[in-house]
mmCIF file of C-alpha atoms in Angstrom:
data_model
loop_
_atom_site.group_PDB
_atom_site.id
_atom_site.type_symbol
_atom_site.label_atom_id
_atom_site.label_comp_id
_atom_site.label_asym_id
_atom_site.label_seq_id
_atom_site.Cartn_x
_atom_site.Cartn_y
_atom_site.Cartn_z
ATOM 1 C CA UNK S 1 256.306 210.807 79.248
ATOM 2 C CA UNK S 2 252.826 210.352 80.316
ATOM 3 C CA UNK S 3 251.681 211.460 83.952
ATOM 4 C CA UNK S 4 250.697 208.709 86.019
ATOM 5 C CA UNK S 5 248.876 208.605 89.427
ATOM 6 C CA UNK S 6 251.399 208.203 92.187
ATOM 7 C CA UNK S 7 249.599 207.322 95.453
ATOM 8 C CA UNK S 8 250.997 203.916 96.022
ATOM 9 C CA UNK S 9 254.484 205.346 95.677
ATOM 10 C CA UNK S 10 253.558 208.173 97.971
ATOM 11 C CA UNK S 11 252.330 205.719 100.536
ATOM 12 C CA UNK S 12 255.345 203.495 100.090
ATOM 13 C CA UNK S 13 257.344 206.347 100.696
ATOM 14 C CA UNK S 14 256.099 206.941 104.408
ATOM 15 C CA UNK S 15 256.961 209.763 106.385
ATOM 16 C CA UNK S 16 259.431 212.176 104.351
ATOM 17 C CA UNK S 17 259.196 215.051 106.035
ATOM 18 C CA UNK S 18 257.251 216.390 102.950
ATOM 19 C CA UNK S 19 253.529 217.353 103.563
ATOM 20 C CA UNK S 20 252.992 216.641 100.075
ATOM 21 C CA UNK S 21 254.821 214.429 97.787
ATOM 22 C CA UNK S 22 255.435 214.585 94.077
ATOM 23 C CA UNK S 23 257.381 212.315 91.915
ATOM 24 C CA UNK S 24 260.573 214.069 90.321
ATOM 25 C CA UNK S 25 259.765 213.449 86.832
ATOM 26 C CA UNK S 26 256.577 215.689 87.590
ATOM 27 C CA UNK S 27 258.471 218.346 89.267
ATOM 28 C CA UNK S 28 260.938 218.689 86.289
ATOM 29 C CA UNK S 29 257.553 218.957 83.875
ATOM 30 C CA UNK S 30 256.357 221.702 86.288
ATOM 31 C CA UNK S 31 259.844 223.644 85.767
ATOM 32 C CA UNK S 32 259.629 223.111 82.199
ATOM 33 C CA UNK S 33 256.224 224.444 81.810
ATOM 34 C CA UNK S 34 257.148 227.394 83.763
ATOM 35 C CA UNK S 35 259.698 228.361 80.977
ATOM 36 C CA UNK S 36 256.767 229.348 78.568
ATOM 37 C CA UNK S 37 255.969 232.215 81.008
ATOM 38 C CA UNK S 38 257.606 235.434 81.515
ATOM 39 C CA UNK S 39 257.861 234.960 85.033
ATOM 40 C CA UNK S 40 260.804 234.879 87.419
ATOM 41 C CA UNK S 41 260.048 232.187 89.957
ATOM 42 C CA UNK S 42 261.422 232.597 93.316
ATOM 43 C CA UNK S 43 260.028 229.876 95.090
ATOM 44 C CA UNK S 44 257.545 226.812 94.087
ATOM 45 C CA UNK S 45 255.774 225.162 97.212
ATOM 46 C CA UNK S 46 253.179 222.471 96.666
ATOM 47 C CA UNK S 47 249.977 223.056 98.420
ATOM 48 C CA UNK S 48 247.643 219.994 97.697
ATOM 49 C CA UNK S 49 247.834 217.045 95.411
ATOM 50 C CA UNK S 50 245.671 214.425 93.712
ATOM 51 C CA UNK S 51 248.097 211.482 93.963
ATOM 52 C CA UNK S 52 245.289 208.919 93.030
ATOM 53 C CA UNK S 53 244.390 210.910 90.180
ATOM 54 C CA UNK S 54 247.433 212.610 88.867
ATOM 55 C CA UNK S 55 247.091 216.171 89.718
ATOM 56 C CA UNK S 56 248.797 219.066 91.982
ATOM 57 C CA UNK S 57 248.696 222.724 92.918
ATOM 58 C CA UNK S 58 251.970 224.840 93.785
ATOM 59 C CA UNK S 59 252.333 228.313 95.277
ATOM 60 C CA UNK S 60 254.724 230.290 93.022
ATOM 61 C CA UNK S 61 256.541 233.587 94.574
ATOM 62 C CA UNK S 62 257.521 235.159 91.624
ATOM 63 C CA UNK S 63 258.724 238.873 90.220
ATOM 64 C CA UNK S 64 255.269 239.624 89.236
ATOM 65 C CA UNK S 65 253.539 238.603 92.881
ATOM 66 C CA UNK S 66 252.115 235.472 93.990
ATOM 67 C CA UNK S 67 251.003 232.783 91.354
ATOM 68 C CA UNK S 68 249.614 229.366 91.206
ATOM 69 C CA UNK S 69 250.520 226.527 89.202
ATOM 70 C CA UNK S 70 248.001 223.759 88.220
ATOM 71 C CA UNK S 71 248.345 220.469 87.019
ATOM 72 C CA UNK S 72 244.880 219.258 86.264
ATOM 73 C CA UNK S 73 244.426 215.506 86.446
ATOM 74 C CA UNK S 74 241.325 215.273 83.936
ATOM 75 C CA UNK S 75 241.295 214.675 80.268
ATOM 76 C CA UNK S 76 242.976 217.654 78.575
ATOM 77 C CA UNK S 77 239.638 218.176 76.572
ATOM 78 C CA UNK S 78 237.638 218.118 79.763
ATOM 79 C CA UNK S 79 239.964 220.573 81.351
ATOM 80 C CA UNK S 80 239.698 222.814 78.232
ATOM 81 C CA UNK S 81 235.835 223.326 79.184
ATOM 82 C CA UNK S 82 236.708 224.579 82.860
ATOM 83 C CA UNK S 83 239.434 226.712 81.709
ATOM 84 C CA UNK S 84 237.338 228.283 79.192
ATOM 85 C CA UNK S 85 234.516 229.060 81.743
ATOM 86 C CA UNK S 86 237.311 230.732 83.906
ATOM 87 C CA UNK S 87 238.248 232.661 81.260
ATOM 88 C CA UNK S 88 234.724 233.534 80.698
ATOM 89 C CA UNK S 89 233.678 234.510 83.945
ATOM 90 C CA UNK S 90 236.573 236.542 84.577
ATOM 91 C CA UNK S 91 237.220 238.693 81.071
ATOM 92 C CA UNK S 92 233.336 238.822 80.074
ATOM 93 C CA UNK S 93 231.283 238.689 83.291
ATOM 94 C CA UNK S 94 234.000 240.196 85.552
ATOM 95 C CA UNK S 95 233.289 237.423 88.331
ATOM 96 C CA UNK S 96 235.222 237.063 91.547
ATOM 97 C CA UNK S 97 237.296 234.169 89.918
ATOM 98 C CA UNK S 98 240.961 234.087 89.574
ATOM 99 C CA UNK S 99 242.083 235.416 86.553
ATOM 100 C CA UNK S 100 244.366 233.259 83.981
ATOM 101 C CA UNK S 101 248.014 234.081 83.490
ATOM 102 C CA UNK S 102 249.025 233.863 79.707
ATOM 103 C CA UNK S 103 251.889 232.450 78.332
ATOM 104 C CA UNK S 104 254.702 234.099 76.298
ATOM 105 C CA UNK S 105 252.762 233.006 73.271
ATOM 106 C CA UNK S 106 249.248 234.136 74.565
ATOM 107 C CA UNK S 107 247.910 230.886 75.358
ATOM 108 C CA UNK S 108 245.931 229.990 78.654
ATOM 109 C CA UNK S 109 247.234 226.793 79.413
ATOM 110 C CA UNK S 110 250.242 224.024 78.171
ATOM 111 C CA UNK S 111 249.617 220.438 77.412
ATOM 112 C CA UNK S 112 252.423 218.207 78.691
ATOM 113 C CA UNK S 113 252.503 214.819 79.820
ATOM 114 C CA UNK S 114 249.042 214.290 78.414
ATOM 115 C CA UNK S 115 247.795 216.723 80.917
ATOM 116 C CA UNK S 116 246.755 220.442 81.146
ATOM 117 C CA UNK S 117 249.065 222.697 83.107
ATOM 118 C CA UNK S 118 248.004 226.428 83.669
ATOM 119 C CA UNK S 119 248.938 229.291 86.012
ATOM 120 C CA UNK S 120 246.586 231.885 87.654
ATOM 121 C CA UNK S 121 246.458 234.641 89.720
ATOM 122 C CA UNK S 122 247.150 234.041 93.657
ATOM 123 C CA UNK S 123 244.409 236.176 95.056
ATOM 124 C CA UNK S 124 245.511 237.678 98.770
ATOM 125 C CA UNK S 125 243.977 237.914 101.261
ATOM 126 C CA UNK S 126 241.417 235.432 101.201
ATOM 127 C CA UNK S 127 240.288 233.574 104.254
ATOM 128 C CA UNK S 128 237.038 231.075 104.747
ATOM 129 C CA UNK S 129 233.946 232.603 106.125
ATOM 130 C CA UNK S 130 233.182 231.950 109.775
ATOM 131 C CA UNK S 131 230.931 228.456 110.148
ATOM 132 C CA UNK S 132 227.980 230.061 111.381
ATOM 133 C CA UNK S 133 224.683 231.086 109.961
ATOM 134 C CA UNK S 134 225.958 234.489 108.634
ATOM 135 C CA UNK S 135 228.852 232.568 106.989
ATOM 136 C CA UNK S 136 226.422 230.344 105.482
ATOM 137 C CA UNK S 137 224.703 233.044 103.760
ATOM 138 C CA UNK S 138 227.798 234.378 102.485
ATOM 139 C CA UNK S 139 228.920 231.253 100.810
ATOM 140 C CA UNK S 140 224.967 231.038 99.437
ATOM 141 C CA UNK S 141 225.008 234.451 97.827
ATOM 142 C CA UNK S 142 228.547 233.998 96.437
ATOM 143 C CA UNK S 143 227.172 230.631 94.955
ATOM 144 C CA UNK S 144 223.735 232.418 93.660
ATOM 145 C CA UNK S 145 226.085 235.046 91.945
ATOM 146 C CA UNK S 146 228.506 232.535 90.476
ATOM 147 C CA UNK S 147 225.713 230.581 88.854
ATOM 148 C CA UNK S 148 223.973 233.638 87.390
ATOM 149 C CA UNK S 149 227.397 235.044 85.961
ATOM 150 C CA UNK S 150 227.941 231.419 84.443
ATOM 151 C CA UNK S 151 224.790 232.070 82.192
ATOM 152 C CA UNK S 152 225.522 231.787 78.503
ATOM 153 C CA UNK S 153 229.037 230.356 78.676
ATOM 154 C CA UNK S 154 230.022 228.710 75.313
ATOM 155 C CA UNK S 155 233.040 226.525 75.620
ATOM 156 C CA UNK S 156 235.772 226.370 73.170
ATOM 157 C CA UNK S 157 235.216 224.143 70.207
ATOM 158 C CA UNK S 158 237.869 221.616 71.021
ATOM 159 C CA UNK S 159 236.753 220.916 74.156
ATOM 160 C CA UNK S 160 234.341 218.234 75.978
ATOM 161 C CA UNK S 161 230.764 219.280 76.796
ATOM 162 C CA UNK S 162 230.142 217.754 80.333
ATOM 163 C CA UNK S 163 226.436 218.179 81.169
ATOM 164 C CA UNK S 164 224.247 216.663 83.705
ATOM 165 C CA UNK S 165 221.139 218.734 82.836
ATOM 166 C CA UNK S 166 219.565 215.729 81.237
ATOM 167 C CA UNK S 167 220.924 213.029 83.469
ATOM 168 C CA UNK S 168 218.774 213.706 86.824
ATOM 169 C CA UNK S 169 216.142 210.582 86.332
ATOM 170 C CA UNK S 170 219.054 208.359 85.356
ATOM 171 C CA UNK S 171 221.148 209.399 88.446
ATOM 172 C CA UNK S 172 218.095 208.990 90.967
ATOM 173 C CA UNK S 173 217.628 205.580 89.489
ATOM 174 C CA UNK S 174 221.133 204.828 90.008
ATOM 175 C CA UNK S 175 220.787 205.766 93.644
ATOM 176 C CA UNK S 176 217.641 203.251 93.908
ATOM 177 C CA UNK S 177 219.343 200.359 92.063
ATOM 178 C CA UNK S 178 222.448 200.715 94.541
ATOM 179 C CA UNK S 179 220.167 200.171 97.417
ATOM 180 C CA UNK S 180 220.238 196.656 96.183
ATOM 181 C CA UNK S 181 223.736 196.210 96.025
ATOM 182 C CA UNK S 182 224.122 197.544 99.521
ATOM 183 C CA UNK S 183 221.347 195.097 100.644
ATOM 184 C CA UNK S 184 223.282 192.264 99.159
ATOM 185 C CA UNK S 185 226.809 193.040 100.292
ATOM 186 C CA UNK S 186 225.400 193.336 103.955
ATOM 187 C CA UNK S 187 223.825 189.830 103.631
ATOM 188 C CA UNK S 188 227.093 188.573 102.041
ATOM 189 C CA UNK S 189 229.182 189.936 105.080
ATOM 190 C CA UNK S 190 226.410 189.532 107.692
ATOM 191 C CA UNK S 191 229.344 188.863 110.099
ATOM 192 C CA UNK S 192 230.724 192.305 109.775
ATOM 193 C CA UNK S 193 229.636 194.914 112.638
ATOM 194 C CA UNK S 194 228.004 197.422 110.156
ATOM 195 C CA UNK S 195 226.150 194.766 108.135
ATOM 196 C CA UNK S 196 222.824 194.155 110.169
ATOM 197 C CA UNK S 197 222.428 197.951 110.928
ATOM 198 C CA UNK S 198 222.708 198.730 107.131
ATOM 199 C CA UNK S 199 219.946 195.779 106.464
ATOM 200 C CA UNK S 200 217.786 197.499 109.123
ATOM 201 C CA UNK S 201 217.885 200.942 107.411
ATOM 202 C CA UNK S 202 218.512 200.215 103.701
ATOM 203 C CA UNK S 203 214.624 199.922 103.087
ATOM 204 C CA UNK S 204 213.657 203.393 104.061
ATOM 205 C CA UNK S 205 216.334 204.906 102.295
ATOM 206 C CA UNK S 206 215.080 202.976 99.424
ATOM 207 C CA UNK S 207 211.711 204.103 99.303
ATOM 208 C CA UNK S 208 213.034 207.893 99.669
ATOM 209 C CA UNK S 209 215.076 207.591 96.446
ATOM 210 C CA UNK S 210 211.710 205.725 94.860
ATOM 211 C CA UNK S 211 209.519 208.829 96.026
ATOM 212 C CA UNK S 212 212.263 211.139 94.759
ATOM 213 C CA UNK S 213 211.915 209.742 91.411
ATOM 214 C CA UNK S 214 208.245 209.541 90.814
ATOM 215 C CA UNK S 215 208.358 213.098 92.169
ATOM 216 C CA UNK S 216 211.090 214.392 89.571
ATOM 217 C CA UNK S 217 208.960 212.851 86.810
ATOM 218 C CA UNK S 218 205.892 214.582 87.686
ATOM 219 C CA UNK S 219 207.898 217.749 88.079
ATOM 220 C CA UNK S 220 208.488 220.713 85.799
ATOM 221 C CA UNK S 221 212.005 219.100 85.458
ATOM 222 C CA UNK S 222 211.562 218.187 81.743
ATOM 223 C CA UNK S 223 210.332 221.653 80.909
ATOM 224 C CA UNK S 224 213.526 223.565 82.755
ATOM 225 C CA UNK S 225 215.633 221.126 80.658
ATOM 226 C CA UNK S 226 214.273 222.614 77.345
ATOM 227 C CA UNK S 227 216.142 225.854 78.317
ATOM 228 C CA UNK S 228 219.664 224.369 77.209
ATOM 229 C CA UNK S 229 222.807 224.270 78.778
ATOM 230 C CA UNK S 230 223.833 227.781 78.188
ATOM 231 C CA UNK S 231 220.797 229.366 79.942
ATOM 232 C CA UNK S 232 221.239 227.290 83.204
ATOM 233 C CA UNK S 233 225.125 227.957 83.302
ATOM 234 C CA UNK S 234 227.445 226.059 85.288
ATOM 235 C CA UNK S 235 227.696 223.968 88.693
ATOM 236 C CA UNK S 236 230.690 224.034 90.456
ATOM 237 C CA UNK S 237 230.292 220.524 91.750
ATOM 238 C CA UNK S 238 232.782 220.820 94.828
ATOM 239 C CA UNK S 239 231.664 224.171 96.177
ATOM 240 C CA UNK S 240 231.858 224.539 100.040
ATOM 241 C CA UNK S 241 233.390 226.565 102.887
ATOM 242 C CA UNK S 242 236.900 225.863 101.143
ATOM 243 C CA UNK S 243 236.072 226.787 98.056
ATOM 244 C CA UNK S 244 233.981 230.312 98.442
ATOM 245 C CA UNK S 245 236.066 232.505 100.379
ATOM 246 C CA UNK S 246 236.210 236.374 101.346
ATOM 247 C CA UNK S 247 238.481 238.683 100.083
ATOM 248 C CA UNK S 248 238.847 242.311 100.161
ATOM 249 C CA UNK S 249 236.215 242.575 97.235
ATOM 250 C CA UNK S 250 234.179 240.221 98.598
ATOM 251 C CA UNK S 251 233.271 236.741 97.927
ATOM 252 C CA UNK S 252 235.564 234.680 95.621
ATOM 253 C CA UNK S 253 234.790 231.147 93.919
ATOM 254 C CA UNK S 254 238.150 229.154 93.479
ATOM 255 C CA UNK S 255 239.069 225.957 92.233
ATOM 256 C CA UNK S 256 236.855 225.709 89.188
ATOM 257 C CA UNK S 257 238.527 222.372 87.709
ATOM 258 C CA UNK S 258 235.197 220.448 87.783
ATOM 259 C CA UNK S 259 232.458 222.893 86.639
ATOM 260 C CA UNK S 260 229.734 221.226 84.212
ATOM 261 C CA UNK S 261 226.477 222.331 82.738
ATOM 262 C CA UNK S 262 223.630 221.447 85.125
ATOM 263 C CA UNK S 263 220.496 222.844 86.783
ATOM 264 C CA UNK S 264 222.438 225.053 89.396
ATOM 265 C CA UNK S 265 220.057 224.388 92.287
ATOM 266 C CA UNK S 266 222.062 220.959 92.585
ATOM 267 C CA UNK S 267 225.122 222.977 94.219
ATOM 268 C CA UNK S 268 222.554 224.911 96.592
ATOM 269 C CA UNK S 269 221.426 221.448 97.847
ATOM 270 C CA UNK S 270 224.550 219.833 98.447
ATOM 271 C CA UNK S 271 225.904 222.746 100.446
ATOM 272 C CA UNK S 272 222.766 222.583 102.457
ATOM 273 C CA UNK S 273 222.677 218.760 103.104
ATOM 274 C CA UNK S 274 226.419 218.924 103.906
ATOM 275 C CA UNK S 275 226.041 221.902 106.112
ATOM 276 C CA UNK S 276 223.034 219.956 107.568
ATOM 277 C CA UNK S 277 225.267 216.890 108.349
ATOM 278 C CA UNK S 278 227.768 218.815 109.957
ATOM 279 C CA UNK S 279 225.035 220.525 112.266
ATOM 280 C CA UNK S 280 223.990 216.722 113.168
ATOM 281 C CA UNK S 281 220.565 218.013 112.756
ATOM 282 C CA UNK S 282 218.398 219.947 110.277
ATOM 283 C CA UNK S 283 217.797 223.572 111.332
ATOM 284 C CA UNK S 284 214.812 225.319 109.710
ATOM 285 C CA UNK S 285 216.184 228.700 110.158
ATOM 286 C CA UNK S 286 219.416 227.900 108.684
ATOM 287 C CA UNK S 287 217.985 226.109 105.599
ATOM 288 C CA UNK S 288 215.459 229.148 105.213
ATOM 289 C CA UNK S 289 218.041 231.710 105.219
ATOM 290 C CA UNK S 290 220.407 230.071 102.980
ATOM 291 C CA UNK S 291 217.735 229.718 100.279
ATOM 292 C CA UNK S 292 216.976 233.249 100.697
ATOM 293 C CA UNK S 293 220.444 234.520 100.480
ATOM 294 C CA UNK S 294 220.934 232.400 97.303
ATOM 295 C CA UNK S 295 217.755 233.700 95.634
ATOM 296 C CA UNK S 296 219.175 237.259 96.380
ATOM 297 C CA UNK S 297 221.752 236.557 93.803
ATOM 298 C CA UNK S 298 219.965 234.229 91.716
ATOM 299 C CA UNK S 299 216.239 234.344 91.780
ATOM 300 C CA UNK S 300 214.715 231.059 92.357
ATOM 301 C CA UNK S 301 211.415 230.405 90.362
ATOM 302 C CA UNK S 302 208.759 228.411 91.651
ATOM 303 C CA UNK S 303 209.702 225.679 89.580
ATOM 304 C CA UNK S 304 212.842 225.359 90.443
ATOM 305 C CA UNK S 305 212.229 225.418 94.238
ATOM 306 C CA UNK S 306 210.115 222.436 93.492
ATOM 307 C CA UNK S 307 213.306 220.573 92.067
ATOM 308 C CA UNK S 308 215.011 221.882 95.085
ATOM 309 C CA UNK S 309 212.594 220.416 97.513
ATOM 310 C CA UNK S 310 212.842 217.128 95.545
ATOM 311 C CA UNK S 311 216.218 217.111 95.204
ATOM 312 C CA UNK S 312 216.421 217.864 99.178
ATOM 313 C CA UNK S 313 214.116 214.946 100.135
ATOM 314 C CA UNK S 314 216.445 212.314 98.507
ATOM 315 C CA UNK S 315 218.587 209.973 100.708
ATOM 316 C CA UNK S 316 221.859 212.081 99.637
ATOM 317 C CA UNK S 317 223.813 211.874 102.584
ATOM 318 C CA UNK S 318 223.053 207.922 103.155
ATOM 319 C CA UNK S 319 224.139 207.275 99.309
ATOM 320 C CA UNK S 320 227.197 209.577 99.584
ATOM 321 C CA UNK S 321 228.649 207.952 102.515
ATOM 322 C CA UNK S 322 227.609 204.164 102.088
ATOM 323 C CA UNK S 323 228.465 203.740 98.318
ATOM 324 C CA UNK S 324 231.893 203.182 99.125
ATOM 325 C CA UNK S 325 231.098 199.548 100.564
ATOM 326 C CA UNK S 326 231.125 198.297 97.066
ATOM 327 C CA UNK S 327 234.802 198.698 96.438
ATOM 328 C CA UNK S 328 235.935 197.057 99.944
ATOM 329 C CA UNK S 329 233.061 195.377 101.711
ATOM 330 C CA UNK S 330 235.114 193.635 104.045
ATOM 331 C CA UNK S 331 236.951 196.800 105.195
ATOM 332 C CA UNK S 332 234.042 199.298 104.839
ATOM 333 C CA UNK S 333 231.472 197.510 107.078
ATOM 334 C CA UNK S 334 233.215 198.105 110.433
ATOM 335 C CA UNK S 335 232.279 199.675 113.347
ATOM 336 C CA UNK S 336 233.259 203.109 112.773
ATOM 337 C CA UNK S 337 230.752 202.859 109.735
ATOM 338 C CA UNK S 338 228.095 201.473 111.970
ATOM 339 C CA UNK S 339 228.405 204.607 114.078
ATOM 340 C CA UNK S 340 228.397 206.646 110.980
ATOM 341 C CA UNK S 341 224.922 205.023 109.743
ATOM 342 C CA UNK S 342 223.497 205.534 112.943
ATOM 343 C CA UNK S 343 224.472 209.325 112.884
ATOM 344 C CA UNK S 344 222.801 209.800 109.378
ATOM 345 C CA UNK S 345 219.875 207.784 110.598
ATOM 346 C CA UNK S 346 219.498 210.207 113.401
ATOM 347 C CA UNK S 347 219.824 213.329 111.413
ATOM 348 C CA UNK S 348 217.510 212.172 108.634
ATOM 349 C CA UNK S 349 214.507 212.281 111.344
ATOM 350 C CA UNK S 350 215.188 215.878 111.902
ATOM 351 C CA UNK S 351 215.064 216.593 108.110
ATOM 352 C CA UNK S 352 211.491 215.585 107.441
ATOM 353 C CA UNK S 353 209.728 218.508 110.029
ATOM 354 C CA UNK S 354 211.993 221.100 108.314
ATOM 355 C CA UNK S 355 211.074 220.046 104.917
ATOM 356 C CA UNK S 356 207.396 220.098 105.916
ATOM 357 C CA UNK S 357 207.565 223.464 107.495
ATOM 358 C CA UNK S 358 209.418 225.090 104.196
ATOM 359 C CA UNK S 359 207.467 223.595 101.781
ATOM 360 C CA UNK S 360 205.059 226.276 101.132
ATOM 361 C CA UNK S 361 207.355 229.041 101.401
ATOM 362 C CA UNK S 362 208.016 229.847 97.815
ATOM 363 C CA UNK S 363 204.203 230.162 97.724
ATOM 364 C CA UNK S 364 204.420 233.249 100.070
ATOM 365 C CA UNK S 365 207.602 234.556 98.295
ATOM 366 C CA UNK S 366 205.668 234.359 94.658
ATOM 367 C CA UNK S 367 202.710 236.268 96.661
ATOM 368 C CA UNK S 368 205.164 238.824 98.111
ATOM 369 C CA UNK S 369 206.418 239.259 94.423
ATOM 370 C CA UNK S 370 202.953 239.626 93.004
ATOM 371 C CA UNK S 371 201.993 241.898 95.785
ATOM 372 C CA UNK S 372 205.302 244.110 95.245
ATOM 373 C CA UNK S 373 204.330 244.093 91.206
ATOM 374 C CA UNK S 374 200.805 245.396 92.010
ATOM 375 C CA UNK S 375 202.224 248.182 94.396
ATOM 376 C CA UNK S 376 204.905 248.920 91.412
ATOM 377 C CA UNK S 377 202.192 249.175 89.230
ATOM 378 C CA UNK S 378 199.802 251.186 91.264
ATOM 379 C CA UNK S 379 202.902 253.512 91.810
ATOM 380 C CA UNK S 380 203.657 253.872 87.990
ATOM 381 C CA UNK S 381 200.081 254.547 87.303
ATOM 382 C CA UNK S 382 199.951 257.235 89.883
ATOM 383 C CA UNK S 383 203.238 258.758 88.679
ATOM 384 C CA UNK S 384 201.892 258.585 85.206
ATOM 385 C CA UNK S 385 198.408 260.141 86.002
ATOM 386 C CA UNK S 386 200.739 263.053 87.826
ATOM 387 C CA UNK S 387 202.469 263.644 84.636
ATOM 388 C CA UNK S 388 199.200 263.628 82.545
ATOM 389 C CA UNK S 389 198.110 266.393 84.931
ATOM 390 C CA UNK S 390 201.461 268.362 84.579
ATOM 391 C CA UNK S 391 201.582 268.088 81.094
ATOM 392 C CA UNK S 392 198.117 269.171 80.897
ATOM 393 C CA UNK S 393 198.706 272.258 82.824
ATOM 394 C CA UNK S 394 201.888 273.090 80.703
ATOM 395 C CA UNK S 395 199.514 272.750 77.570
ATOM 396 C CA UNK S 396 196.734 274.915 78.980
ATOM 397 C CA UNK S 397 199.579 277.501 79.878
ATOM 398 C CA UNK S 398 200.864 277.257 75.942
ATOM 399 C CA UNK S 399 196.940 277.641 74.766
ATOM 400 C CA UNK S 400 196.662 280.708 77.146
ATOM 401 C CA UNK S 401 199.735 282.093 76.041
ATOM 402 C CA UNK S 402 198.578 281.275 72.419
ATOM 403 C CA UNK S 403 195.269 282.904 73.101
ATOM 404 C CA UNK S 404 196.768 286.026 74.426
ATOM 405 C CA UNK S 405 198.919 286.475 71.500
ATOM 406 C CA UNK S 406 195.934 286.001 69.187
ATOM 407 C CA UNK S 407 193.733 289.142 71.295
ATOM 408 C CA UNK S 408 196.679 291.568 71.023
ATOM 409 C CA UNK S 409 196.884 290.513 67.186
ATOM 410 C CA UNK S 410 193.169 291.109 66.867
ATOM 411 C CA UNK S 411 193.356 294.286 68.957
ATOM 412 C CA UNK S 412 196.109 295.591 66.780
ATOM 413 C CA UNK S 413 194.284 294.727 63.756
ATOM 414 C CA UNK S 414 191.127 296.464 64.785
ATOM 415 C CA UNK S 415 193.181 299.651 65.454
ATOM 416 C CA UNK S 416 194.740 299.549 62.070
ATOM 417 C CA UNK S 417 191.069 299.012 60.448
ATOM 418 C CA UNK S 418 189.976 302.099 62.351
ATOM 419 C CA UNK S 419 192.873 304.248 61.208
ATOM 420 C CA UNK S 420 191.765 303.164 57.632
ATOM 421 C CA UNK S 421 188.244 304.162 57.836
ATOM 422 C CA UNK S 422 189.335 307.575 59.321
#
């Protein structure tokens, strides 16, 4: 039996007292999966589901400590990519990522019901960082380290190769194209509460997207992509306050199910724009410190910073929140959406002064690096000169000793010659 999404069934059940509902046939599959592991399971608690896609996570209490059992909703070949990445990060790079638990046959996963299942270590204790600037900096450092350690990953031979590395222009163009969709739907449902507001602001966000695509096409993007997938490594795609958590050994990155190849700065951009949306205003100190924290773990080149600035200037929050209109415009274009659009517009006004303030920051960083290089070169030169002086001193001492020996030998020979003459 193939696993299917169960959202409608879950909604029809109503309030059953269960926090997360999973169909009985999937629970039976989970029990069958666990028979392939050398674990004695004492309890099994569902902690989250993706009922609209067919995925779930259980926490297991076992004789070998707490574990997690995951049913991945993606195609098995796609899941093989993320599982291979998880194994690479743990076994090769020693990253703070939950290790996989092998089956009795030494495998990393099983396929049952047309989906991938796997067991991983349940890391305890883990807790979210504080939702302040210090917490944001912790998240950014951990993200930078994750990106750096993911470089060089080569996926299993049979897995898919999910890459967004070469798709930036196409994705920017899609944002531009969707603006016209938004405009047409707002006109078609003009009587809805959010329609007139959407029509009044869509032009400005469309213009932002057009400027973004033009800037991307004139940037170093094409040169950067030539480095290839493995050189850039992986983006998490769903990184934030819940998937980056603090543990006893520092920050951990969890839930790697959706990782893909990409220019990693996209994860940082999403984290910054999402955080600014939560603050309802763009704060220059937060943005600067978040970028700096990331840079400490995974250095950002001048060219990469240029791409980050272009991506920050895109109408990301507007597009992310309004694109749902294409599915059910008669439901979406309500008063709640109107309030949301108003909030996005007001927050967007605060973005541009911040981007203006930070646009030349990396020039300062680059100059600082150059100054540091000059200082290091000067120090190295001075140390080299000191070594040369010491070496010359040692050579002189050696020559003096040799000269002393020569003079002694000469005196000795002279005495011998004198005796012979006598």
